[in-house]
CSV table of C-alpha atoms in Angstrom, one decimal:
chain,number,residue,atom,x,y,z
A,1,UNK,CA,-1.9,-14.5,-12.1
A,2,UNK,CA,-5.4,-15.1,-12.4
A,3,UNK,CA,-7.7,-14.3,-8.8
A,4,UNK,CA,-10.5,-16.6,-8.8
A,5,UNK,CA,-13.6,-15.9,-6.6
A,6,UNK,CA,-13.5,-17.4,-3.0
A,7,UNK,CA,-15.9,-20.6,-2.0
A,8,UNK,CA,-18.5,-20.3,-0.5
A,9,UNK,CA,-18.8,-21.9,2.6
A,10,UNK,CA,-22.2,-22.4,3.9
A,11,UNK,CA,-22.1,-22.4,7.7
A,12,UNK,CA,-24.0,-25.1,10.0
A,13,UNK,CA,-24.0,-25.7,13.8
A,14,UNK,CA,-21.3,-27.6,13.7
A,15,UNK,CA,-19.1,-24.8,13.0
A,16,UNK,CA,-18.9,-23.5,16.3
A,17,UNK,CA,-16.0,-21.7,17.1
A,18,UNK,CA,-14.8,-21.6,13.4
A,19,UNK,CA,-12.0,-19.0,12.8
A,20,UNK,CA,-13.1,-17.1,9.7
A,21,UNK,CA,-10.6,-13.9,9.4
A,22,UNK,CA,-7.7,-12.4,11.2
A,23,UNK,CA,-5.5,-9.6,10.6
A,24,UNK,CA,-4.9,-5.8,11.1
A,25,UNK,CA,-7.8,-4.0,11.1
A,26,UNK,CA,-6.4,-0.4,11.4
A,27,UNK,CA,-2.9,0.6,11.2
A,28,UNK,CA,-1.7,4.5,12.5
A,29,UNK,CA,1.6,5.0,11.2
A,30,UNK,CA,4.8,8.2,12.1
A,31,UNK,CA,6.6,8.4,9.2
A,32,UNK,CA,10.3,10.2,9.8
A,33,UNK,CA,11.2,11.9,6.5
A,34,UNK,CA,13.9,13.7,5.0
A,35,UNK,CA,13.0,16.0,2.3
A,36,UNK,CA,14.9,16.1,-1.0
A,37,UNK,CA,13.7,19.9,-0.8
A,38,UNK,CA,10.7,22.3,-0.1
A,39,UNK,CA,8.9,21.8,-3.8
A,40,UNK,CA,6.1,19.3,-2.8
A,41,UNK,CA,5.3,21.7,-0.1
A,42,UNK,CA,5.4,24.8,-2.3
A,43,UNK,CA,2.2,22.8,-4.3
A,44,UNK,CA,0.5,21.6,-1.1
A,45,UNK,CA,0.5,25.2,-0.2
A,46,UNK,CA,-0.6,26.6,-3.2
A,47,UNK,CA,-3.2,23.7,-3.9
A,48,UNK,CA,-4.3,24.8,0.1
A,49,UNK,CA,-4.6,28.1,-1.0
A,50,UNK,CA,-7.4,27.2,-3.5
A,51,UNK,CA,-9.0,24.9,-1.3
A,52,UNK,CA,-9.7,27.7,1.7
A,53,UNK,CA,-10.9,30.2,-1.6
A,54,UNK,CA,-13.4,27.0,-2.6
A,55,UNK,CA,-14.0,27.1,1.3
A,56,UNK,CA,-14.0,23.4,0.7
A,57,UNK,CA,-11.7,20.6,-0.1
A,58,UNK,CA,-10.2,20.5,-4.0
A,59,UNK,CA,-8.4,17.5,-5.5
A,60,UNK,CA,-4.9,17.4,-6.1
A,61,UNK,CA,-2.4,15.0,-8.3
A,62,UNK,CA,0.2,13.7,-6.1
A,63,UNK,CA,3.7,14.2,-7.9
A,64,UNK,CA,4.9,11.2,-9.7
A,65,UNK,CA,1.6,9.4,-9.7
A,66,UNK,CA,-1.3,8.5,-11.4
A,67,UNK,CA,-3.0,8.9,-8.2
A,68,UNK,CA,-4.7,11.6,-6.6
A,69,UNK,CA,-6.3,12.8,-3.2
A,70,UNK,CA,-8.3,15.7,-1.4
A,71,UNK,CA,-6.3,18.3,0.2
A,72,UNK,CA,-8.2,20.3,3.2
A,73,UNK,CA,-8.5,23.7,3.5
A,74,UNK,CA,-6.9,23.4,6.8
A,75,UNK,CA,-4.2,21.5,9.0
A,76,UNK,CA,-4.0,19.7,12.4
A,77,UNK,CA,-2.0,19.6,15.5
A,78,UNK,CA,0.7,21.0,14.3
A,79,UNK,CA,0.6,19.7,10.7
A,80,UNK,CA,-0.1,22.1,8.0
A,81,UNK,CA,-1.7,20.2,5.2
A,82,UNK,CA,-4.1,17.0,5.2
A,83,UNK,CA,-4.7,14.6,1.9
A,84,UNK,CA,-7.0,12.1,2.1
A,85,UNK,CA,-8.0,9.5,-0.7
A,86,UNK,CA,-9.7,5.6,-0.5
A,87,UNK,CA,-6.4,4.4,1.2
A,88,UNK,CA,-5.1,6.6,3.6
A,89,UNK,CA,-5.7,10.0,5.8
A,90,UNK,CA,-2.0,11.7,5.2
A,91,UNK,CA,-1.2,15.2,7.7
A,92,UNK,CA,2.2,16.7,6.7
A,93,UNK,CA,4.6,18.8,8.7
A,94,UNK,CA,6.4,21.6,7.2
A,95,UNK,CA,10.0,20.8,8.0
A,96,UNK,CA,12.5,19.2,5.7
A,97,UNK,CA,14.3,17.1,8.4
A,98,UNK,CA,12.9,15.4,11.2
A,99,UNK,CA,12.4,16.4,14.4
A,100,UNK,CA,10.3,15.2,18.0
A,101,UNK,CA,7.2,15.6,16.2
A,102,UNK,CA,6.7,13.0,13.1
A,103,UNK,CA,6.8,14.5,9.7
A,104,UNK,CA,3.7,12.5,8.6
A,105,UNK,CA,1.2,10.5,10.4
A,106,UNK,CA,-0.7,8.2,8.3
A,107,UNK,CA,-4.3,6.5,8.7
A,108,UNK,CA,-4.9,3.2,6.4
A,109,UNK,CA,-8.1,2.5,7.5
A,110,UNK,CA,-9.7,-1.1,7.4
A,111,UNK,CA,-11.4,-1.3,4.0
A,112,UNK,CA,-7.7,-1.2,2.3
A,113,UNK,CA,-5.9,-2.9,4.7
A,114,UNK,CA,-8.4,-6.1,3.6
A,115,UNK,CA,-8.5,-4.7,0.0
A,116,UNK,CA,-4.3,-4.5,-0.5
A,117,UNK,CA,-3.1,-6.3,2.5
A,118,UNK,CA,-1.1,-4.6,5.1
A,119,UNK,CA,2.4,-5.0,3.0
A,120,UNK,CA,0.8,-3.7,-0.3
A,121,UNK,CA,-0.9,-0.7,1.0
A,122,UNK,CA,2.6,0.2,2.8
A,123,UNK,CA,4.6,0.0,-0.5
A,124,UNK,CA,2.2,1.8,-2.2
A,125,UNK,CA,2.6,4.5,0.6
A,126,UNK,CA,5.9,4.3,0.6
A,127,UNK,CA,6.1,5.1,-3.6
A,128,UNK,CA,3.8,8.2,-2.9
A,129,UNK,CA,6.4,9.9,-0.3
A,130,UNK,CA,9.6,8.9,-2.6
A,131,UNK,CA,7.7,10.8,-6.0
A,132,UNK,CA,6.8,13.7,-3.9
A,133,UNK,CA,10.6,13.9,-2.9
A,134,UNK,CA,11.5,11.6,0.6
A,135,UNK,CA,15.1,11.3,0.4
A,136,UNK,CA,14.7,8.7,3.3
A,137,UNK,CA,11.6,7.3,5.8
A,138,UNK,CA,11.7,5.9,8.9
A,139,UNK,CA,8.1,4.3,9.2
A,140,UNK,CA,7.1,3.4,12.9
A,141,UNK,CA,3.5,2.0,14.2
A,142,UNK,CA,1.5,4.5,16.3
A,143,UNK,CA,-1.5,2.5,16.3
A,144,UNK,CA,-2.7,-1.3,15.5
A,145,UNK,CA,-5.2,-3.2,15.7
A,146,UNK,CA,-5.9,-6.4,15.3
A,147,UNK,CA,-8.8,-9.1,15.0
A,148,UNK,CA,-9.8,-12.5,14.6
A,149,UNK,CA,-13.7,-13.4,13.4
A,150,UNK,CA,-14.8,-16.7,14.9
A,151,UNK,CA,-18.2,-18.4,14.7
A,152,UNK,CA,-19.9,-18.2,18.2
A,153,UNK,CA,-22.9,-20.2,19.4
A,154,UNK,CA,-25.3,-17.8,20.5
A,155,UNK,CA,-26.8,-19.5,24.0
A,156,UNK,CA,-23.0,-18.6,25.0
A,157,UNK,CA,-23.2,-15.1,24.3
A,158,UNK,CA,-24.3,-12.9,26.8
A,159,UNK,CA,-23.1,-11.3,30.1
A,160,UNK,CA,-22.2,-14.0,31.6
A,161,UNK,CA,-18.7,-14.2,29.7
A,162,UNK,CA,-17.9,-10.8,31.4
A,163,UNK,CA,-16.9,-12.6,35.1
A,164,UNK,CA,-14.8,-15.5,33.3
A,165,UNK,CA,-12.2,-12.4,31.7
A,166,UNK,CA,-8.3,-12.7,33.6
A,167,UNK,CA,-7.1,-9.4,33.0
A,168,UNK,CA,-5.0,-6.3,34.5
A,169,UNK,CA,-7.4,-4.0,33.9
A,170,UNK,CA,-10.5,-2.9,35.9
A,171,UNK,CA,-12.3,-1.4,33.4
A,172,UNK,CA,-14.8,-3.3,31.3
A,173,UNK,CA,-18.4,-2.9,30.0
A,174,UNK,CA,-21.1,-5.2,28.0
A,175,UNK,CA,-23.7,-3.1,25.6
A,176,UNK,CA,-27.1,-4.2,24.9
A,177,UNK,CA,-29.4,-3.2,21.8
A,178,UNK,CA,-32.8,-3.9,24.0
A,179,UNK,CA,-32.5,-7.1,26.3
A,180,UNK,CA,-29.5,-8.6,23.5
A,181,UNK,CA,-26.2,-8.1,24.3
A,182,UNK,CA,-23.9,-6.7,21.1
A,183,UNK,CA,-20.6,-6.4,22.6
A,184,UNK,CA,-18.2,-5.9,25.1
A,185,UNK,CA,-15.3,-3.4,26.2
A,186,UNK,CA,-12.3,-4.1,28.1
A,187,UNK,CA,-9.4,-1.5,28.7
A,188,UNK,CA,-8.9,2.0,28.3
A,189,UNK,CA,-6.0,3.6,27.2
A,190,UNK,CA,-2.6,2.2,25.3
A,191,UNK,CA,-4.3,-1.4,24.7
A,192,UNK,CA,-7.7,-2.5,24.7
A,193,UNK,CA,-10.2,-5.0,23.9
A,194,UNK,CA,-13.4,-5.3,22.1
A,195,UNK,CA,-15.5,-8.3,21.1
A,196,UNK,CA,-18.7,-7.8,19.6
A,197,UNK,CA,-21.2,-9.4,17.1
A,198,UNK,CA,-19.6,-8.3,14.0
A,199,UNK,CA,-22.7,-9.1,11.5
A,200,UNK,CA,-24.9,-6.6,13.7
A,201,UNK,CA,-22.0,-3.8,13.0
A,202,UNK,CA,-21.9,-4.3,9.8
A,203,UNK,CA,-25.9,-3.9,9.6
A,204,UNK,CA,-26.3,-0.9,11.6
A,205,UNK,CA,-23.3,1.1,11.2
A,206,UNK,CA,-20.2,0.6,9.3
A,207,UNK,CA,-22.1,-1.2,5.9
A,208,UNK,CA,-18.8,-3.1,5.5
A,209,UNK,CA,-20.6,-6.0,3.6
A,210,UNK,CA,-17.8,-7.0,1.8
A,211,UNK,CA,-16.6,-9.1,4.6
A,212,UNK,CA,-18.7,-11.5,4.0
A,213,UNK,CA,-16.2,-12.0,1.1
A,214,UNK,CA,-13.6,-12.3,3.6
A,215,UNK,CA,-15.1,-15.4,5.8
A,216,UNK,CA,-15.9,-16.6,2.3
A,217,UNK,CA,-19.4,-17.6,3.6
A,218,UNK,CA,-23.1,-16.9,2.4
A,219,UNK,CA,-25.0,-13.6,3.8
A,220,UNK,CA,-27.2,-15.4,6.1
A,221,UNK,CA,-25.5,-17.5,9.3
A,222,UNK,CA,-27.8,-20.3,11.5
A,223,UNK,CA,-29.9,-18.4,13.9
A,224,UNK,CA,-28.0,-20.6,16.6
A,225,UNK,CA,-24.6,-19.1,15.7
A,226,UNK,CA,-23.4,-15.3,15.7
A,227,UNK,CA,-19.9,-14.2,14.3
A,228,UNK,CA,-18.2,-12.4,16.8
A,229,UNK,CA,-15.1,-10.2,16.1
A,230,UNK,CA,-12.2,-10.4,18.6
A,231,UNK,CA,-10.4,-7.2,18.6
A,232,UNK,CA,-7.0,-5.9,20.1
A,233,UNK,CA,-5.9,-2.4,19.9
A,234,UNK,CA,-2.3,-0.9,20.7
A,235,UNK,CA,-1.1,2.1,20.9
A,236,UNK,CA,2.2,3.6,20.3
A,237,UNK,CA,3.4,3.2,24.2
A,238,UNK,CA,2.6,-0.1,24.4
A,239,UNK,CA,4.1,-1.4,21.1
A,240,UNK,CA,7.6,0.3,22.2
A,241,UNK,CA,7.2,-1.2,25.4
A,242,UNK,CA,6.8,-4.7,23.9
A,243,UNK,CA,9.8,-4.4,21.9
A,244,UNK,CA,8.6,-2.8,18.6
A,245,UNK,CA,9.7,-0.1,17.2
A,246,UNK,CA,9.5,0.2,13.1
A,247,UNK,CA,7.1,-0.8,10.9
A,248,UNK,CA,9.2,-3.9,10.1
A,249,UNK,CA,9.5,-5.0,13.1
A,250,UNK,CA,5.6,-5.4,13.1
A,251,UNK,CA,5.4,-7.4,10.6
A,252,UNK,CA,7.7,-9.8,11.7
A,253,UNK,CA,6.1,-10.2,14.9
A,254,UNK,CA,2.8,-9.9,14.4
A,255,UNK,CA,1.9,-13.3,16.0
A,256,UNK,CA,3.9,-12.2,19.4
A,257,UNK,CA,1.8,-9.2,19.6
A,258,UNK,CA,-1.2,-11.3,19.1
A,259,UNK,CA,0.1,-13.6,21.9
A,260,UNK,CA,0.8,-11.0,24.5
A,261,UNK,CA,-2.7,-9.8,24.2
A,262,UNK,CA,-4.3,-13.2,23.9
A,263,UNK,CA,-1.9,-14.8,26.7
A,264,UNK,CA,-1.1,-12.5,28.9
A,265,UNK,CA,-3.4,-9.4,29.1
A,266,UNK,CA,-6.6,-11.1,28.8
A,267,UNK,CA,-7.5,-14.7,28.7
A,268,UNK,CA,-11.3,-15.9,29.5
A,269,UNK,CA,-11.0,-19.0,31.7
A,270,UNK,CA,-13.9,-21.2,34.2
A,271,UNK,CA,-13.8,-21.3,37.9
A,272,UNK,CA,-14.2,-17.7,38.6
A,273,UNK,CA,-12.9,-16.7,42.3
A,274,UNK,CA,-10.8,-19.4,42.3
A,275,UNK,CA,-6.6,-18.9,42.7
A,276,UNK,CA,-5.3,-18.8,38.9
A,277,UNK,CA,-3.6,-22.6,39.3
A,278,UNK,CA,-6.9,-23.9,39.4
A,279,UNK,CA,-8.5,-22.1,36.4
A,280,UNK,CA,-8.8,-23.3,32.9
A,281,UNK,CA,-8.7,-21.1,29.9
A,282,UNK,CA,-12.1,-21.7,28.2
A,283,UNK,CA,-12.1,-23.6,24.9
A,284,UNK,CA,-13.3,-20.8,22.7
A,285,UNK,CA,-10.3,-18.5,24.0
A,286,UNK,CA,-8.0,-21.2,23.2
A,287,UNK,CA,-8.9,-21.3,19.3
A,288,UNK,CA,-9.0,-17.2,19.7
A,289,UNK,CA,-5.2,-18.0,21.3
A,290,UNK,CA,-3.8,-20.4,18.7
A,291,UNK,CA,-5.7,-19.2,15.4
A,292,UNK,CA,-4.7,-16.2,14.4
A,293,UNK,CA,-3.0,-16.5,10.9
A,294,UNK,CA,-0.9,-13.1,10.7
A,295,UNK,CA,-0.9,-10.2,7.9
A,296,UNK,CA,-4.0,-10.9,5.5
A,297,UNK,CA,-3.5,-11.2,2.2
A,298,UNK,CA,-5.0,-9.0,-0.3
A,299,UNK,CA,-8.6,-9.4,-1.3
A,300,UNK,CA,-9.1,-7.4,-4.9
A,301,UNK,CA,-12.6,-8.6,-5.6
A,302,UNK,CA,-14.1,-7.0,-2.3
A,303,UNK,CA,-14.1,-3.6,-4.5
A,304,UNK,CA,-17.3,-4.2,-6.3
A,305,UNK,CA,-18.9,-5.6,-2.9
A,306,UNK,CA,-17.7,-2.3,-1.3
A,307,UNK,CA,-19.2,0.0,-3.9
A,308,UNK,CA,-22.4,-1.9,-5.0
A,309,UNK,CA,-24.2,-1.1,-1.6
A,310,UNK,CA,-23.3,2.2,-1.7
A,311,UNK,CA,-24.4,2.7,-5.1
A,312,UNK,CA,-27.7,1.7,-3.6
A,313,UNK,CA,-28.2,4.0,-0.8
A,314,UNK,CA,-27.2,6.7,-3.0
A,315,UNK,CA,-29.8,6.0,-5.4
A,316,UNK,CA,-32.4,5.6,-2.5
A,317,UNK,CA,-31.4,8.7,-1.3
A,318,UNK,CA,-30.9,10.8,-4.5
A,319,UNK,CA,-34.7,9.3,-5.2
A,320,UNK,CA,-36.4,10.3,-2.2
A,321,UNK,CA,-34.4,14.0,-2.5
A,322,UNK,CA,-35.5,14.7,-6.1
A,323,UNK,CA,-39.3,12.9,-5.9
A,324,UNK,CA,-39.6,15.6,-2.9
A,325,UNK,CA,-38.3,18.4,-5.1
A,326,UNK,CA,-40.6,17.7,-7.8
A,327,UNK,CA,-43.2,17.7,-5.3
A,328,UNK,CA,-42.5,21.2,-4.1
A,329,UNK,CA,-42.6,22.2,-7.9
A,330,UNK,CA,-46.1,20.6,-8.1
A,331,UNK,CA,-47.3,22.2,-5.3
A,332,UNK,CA,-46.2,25.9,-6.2
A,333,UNK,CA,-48.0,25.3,-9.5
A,334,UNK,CA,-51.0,24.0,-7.8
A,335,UNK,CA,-51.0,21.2,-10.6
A,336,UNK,CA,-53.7,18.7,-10.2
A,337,UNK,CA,-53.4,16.1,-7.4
A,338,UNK,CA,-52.4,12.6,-9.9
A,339,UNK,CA,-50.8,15.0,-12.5
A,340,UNK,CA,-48.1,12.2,-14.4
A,341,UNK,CA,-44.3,12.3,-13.5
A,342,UNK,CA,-41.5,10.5,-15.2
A,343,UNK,CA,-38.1,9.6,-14.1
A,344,UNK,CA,-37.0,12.6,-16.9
A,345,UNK,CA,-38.9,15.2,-15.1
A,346,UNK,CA,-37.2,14.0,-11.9
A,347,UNK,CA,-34.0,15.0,-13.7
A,348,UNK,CA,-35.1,18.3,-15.4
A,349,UNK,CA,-36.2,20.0,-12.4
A,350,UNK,CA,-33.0,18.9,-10.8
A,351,UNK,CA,-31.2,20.9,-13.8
A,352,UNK,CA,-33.5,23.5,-13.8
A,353,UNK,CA,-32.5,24.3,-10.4
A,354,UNK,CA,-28.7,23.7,-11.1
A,355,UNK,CA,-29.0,26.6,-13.2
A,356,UNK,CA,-31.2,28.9,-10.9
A,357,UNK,CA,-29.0,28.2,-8.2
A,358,UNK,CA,-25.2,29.2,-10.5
A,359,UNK,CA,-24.0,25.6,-10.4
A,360,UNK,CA,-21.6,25.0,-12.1
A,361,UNK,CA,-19.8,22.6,-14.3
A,362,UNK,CA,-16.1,23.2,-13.0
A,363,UNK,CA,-17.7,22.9,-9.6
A,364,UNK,CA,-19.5,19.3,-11.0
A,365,UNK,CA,-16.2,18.1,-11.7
A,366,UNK,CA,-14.1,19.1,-8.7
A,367,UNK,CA,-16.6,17.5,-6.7
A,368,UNK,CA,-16.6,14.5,-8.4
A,369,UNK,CA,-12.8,14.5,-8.1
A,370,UNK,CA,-13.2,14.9,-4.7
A,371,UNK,CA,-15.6,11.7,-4.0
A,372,UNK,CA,-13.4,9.5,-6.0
A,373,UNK,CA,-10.2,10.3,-4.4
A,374,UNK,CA,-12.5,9.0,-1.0
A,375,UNK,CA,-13.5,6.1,-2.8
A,376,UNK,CA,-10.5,5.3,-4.1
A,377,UNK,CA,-7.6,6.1,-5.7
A,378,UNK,CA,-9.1,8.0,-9.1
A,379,UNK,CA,-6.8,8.1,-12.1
A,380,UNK,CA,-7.9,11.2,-13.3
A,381,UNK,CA,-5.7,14.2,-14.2
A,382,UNK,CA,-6.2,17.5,-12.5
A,383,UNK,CA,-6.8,19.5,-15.9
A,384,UNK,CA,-9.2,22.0,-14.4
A,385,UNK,CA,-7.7,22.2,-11.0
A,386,UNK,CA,-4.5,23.6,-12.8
A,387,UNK,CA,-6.6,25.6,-15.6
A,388,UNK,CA,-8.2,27.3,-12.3
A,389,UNK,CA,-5.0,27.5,-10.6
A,390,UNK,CA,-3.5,29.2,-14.0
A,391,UNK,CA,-7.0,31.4,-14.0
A,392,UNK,CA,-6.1,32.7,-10.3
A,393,UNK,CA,-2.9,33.8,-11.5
A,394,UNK,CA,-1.4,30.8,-9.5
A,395,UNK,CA,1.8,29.3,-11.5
A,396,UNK,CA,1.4,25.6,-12.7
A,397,UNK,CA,4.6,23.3,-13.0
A,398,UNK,CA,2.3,21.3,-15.6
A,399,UNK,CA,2.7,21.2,-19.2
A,400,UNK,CA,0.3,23.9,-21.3
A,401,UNK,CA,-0.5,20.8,-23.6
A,402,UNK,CA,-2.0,19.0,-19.9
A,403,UNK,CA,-5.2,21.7,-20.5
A,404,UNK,CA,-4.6,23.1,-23.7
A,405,UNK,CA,-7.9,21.5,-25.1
A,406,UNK,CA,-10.2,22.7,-21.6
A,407,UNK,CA,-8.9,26.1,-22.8
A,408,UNK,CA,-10.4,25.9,-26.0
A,409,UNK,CA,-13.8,25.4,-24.3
């Protein structure tokens, strides 16, 4: 099937209140496992071994895959080994057979829930346990939450909206950059709420410009209209209580969960201090109601959108860090102020000091293994991890022929 690039949609005032985006936004999942046997854990404990040697995190090859992730030199709450890559945080227990605490507890965080869809990054999650030797999961949802993007006219967004809000809970809280308000908070605790300008996020903190790809509109939106994300989060309490109790289940009633929180725990309706049978539910909050279009579907092309920006900033930085090393090297030789500099001599002093300093190629390429599996999923094999592994007199389940031609080096 051929993916063909989304239209762009160039925006205008007329699109007020225009739904652009909905879906699940983070997803927290307790995985149940039984364990064929103790074999996968026998690696992630030698592989951790390494790792608090390195006194950093080293990149490992999960069994069965082509796919590999970073493996800390330490656990958490209870969990004795984390793996992290581009599409999920993973802590594992060290029991074969479940018990009251969950076996794994999983973090898919929002860049490939939009990038695979909810569904695909699950199955994909789900091959990873069964190679590394699940007999059997039981996946339930320990956190969600989920969002709708609407176009917003700005001369309605401000603190005024905070008095119109029909909700149980007491707590809520506007922010302001300066005079403008950014966003607003309501709920602590097993659900929440959260609507601020998304754009402004995006620009100041989370450099998610990719979703621009996602409302399928152009990079710059009417000065009269903002894009304002409407967020709902849920945790594990609340999602029992409303009747969910496996992943499955979530799927299947995604739009309930979206009407509870949209119907019944907070609406935003006119005629505030009046009784509730004379109160209307504002426009906007209906289309925020009745809008919301369930489980996204995968969007591959925002890869290139992720990284590209990225790319940038690194460069930017990498720059300014090696123009202000080659300064230092000027100024400790006293050159002439206006002595010539080229791009090459940017890069020779930076492998000068490699050298001085005992860096390392090995330690080049663990690295690198280590900021792709955050990126994404890299494809590489772990050669050296296991030639270093077989070094350290560590044994290695991995055919000789894997790094028979690193040995020759």
């Amino acid at each position: 099937m051929t993916i063909s690039p989304p239209a762009k949609v160039k925006l205008n005032s007329r699109d007020t209140f225009k739904v652009l985006a909905s879906g699940i936004d983070t997803l927290d999942l307790s995985i149940d496992v039984y364990w064929n046997d103790d074999s996968f854990f026998i690696y992630l404990e030698e592989m951790k071994d390494i790792a608090v040697q390195m006194e950093n995190s080293v990149p490992i090859k999960l069994p069965g895959t082509d796919m590999i992730a970073s493996i800390r030199s330490y656990g958490r709450k209870g969990h004795k080994w984390i793996l992290e890559n581009g599409d999920f945080e993973m802590t594992i227990g060290n029991w074969l057979k479940p018990k009251s605490r969950p076996s794994v507890m999983v973090h898919i965080p929002s860049e490939a829930l939009w990038l695979k869809g909810p569904n695909g990054i699950v199955e994909h999650l789900c091959e990873t346990l069964f190679s590394a030797g699940a007999e059997s999961i039981c996946i339930k949802p320990s956190r969600v939450d989920l969002c709708l993007d609407m176009t917003f006219p700005v001369k309605l967004w401000n603190a005024d909206l905070l008095p119109l809000r029909v909700t149980p809970s007491h707590y809520a809280a506007p922010y302001f950059n300066h005079s403008k308000m950014t966003g607003i908070s309501i709920g602590k605790g097993d659900i929440a709420a959260r609507l601020y300008d998304k754009p402004l996020e995006i620009r100041q903190k989370s450099k998610k410009f990719w979703m621009y790809d996602i409302w399928r509109i152009e990079e710059e939106i009417p000065e009269d209209l903002k894009i304002i994300r409407v967020e709902g989060q849920f945790r594990r309490t609340v999602i029992r209580e409303l009747g969910i109790e496996i992943l499955e289940e979530l799927f299947s009633h995604i739009d309930n969960l979206w009407g509870y929180f949209t119907f019944n725990w907070l609406k935003f309706q006119d005629n505030q201090g009046k009784h509730h049978t004379m109160r209307t539910t504002l426009p906007w909050w209906d289309i925020v109601q009745n809008n919301f279009l369930g489980i996204q579907e995968p969007t591959p092309l925002i890869r290139c959108k992720m990284l590209h920006p990225k790319k940038k900033q690194l460069f930017d930085q990498s720059y300014g860090t090696l123009t202000s090393l080659l300064a230092c090297e000027h100024e400790e030789k006293e050159l002439p102020i206006g002595s010539r500099a080229r791009i090459n001599d940017l890069l020779y002093q930076f492998d000068t000091l490699s050298n001085e300093l005992g860096k390392s190629d090995f330690e080049v390429e663990i690295d690198l293994l280590n900021k792709r599996a955050k990126i994404s999923k890299a494809r590489t094999k772990m050669h050296k991890v296991h030639l270093h592994r077989k070094l350290m007199g560590h044994p290695s389940n991995i055919k000789p022929s894997f790094y028979a031609d690193l040995e020759d080096e």
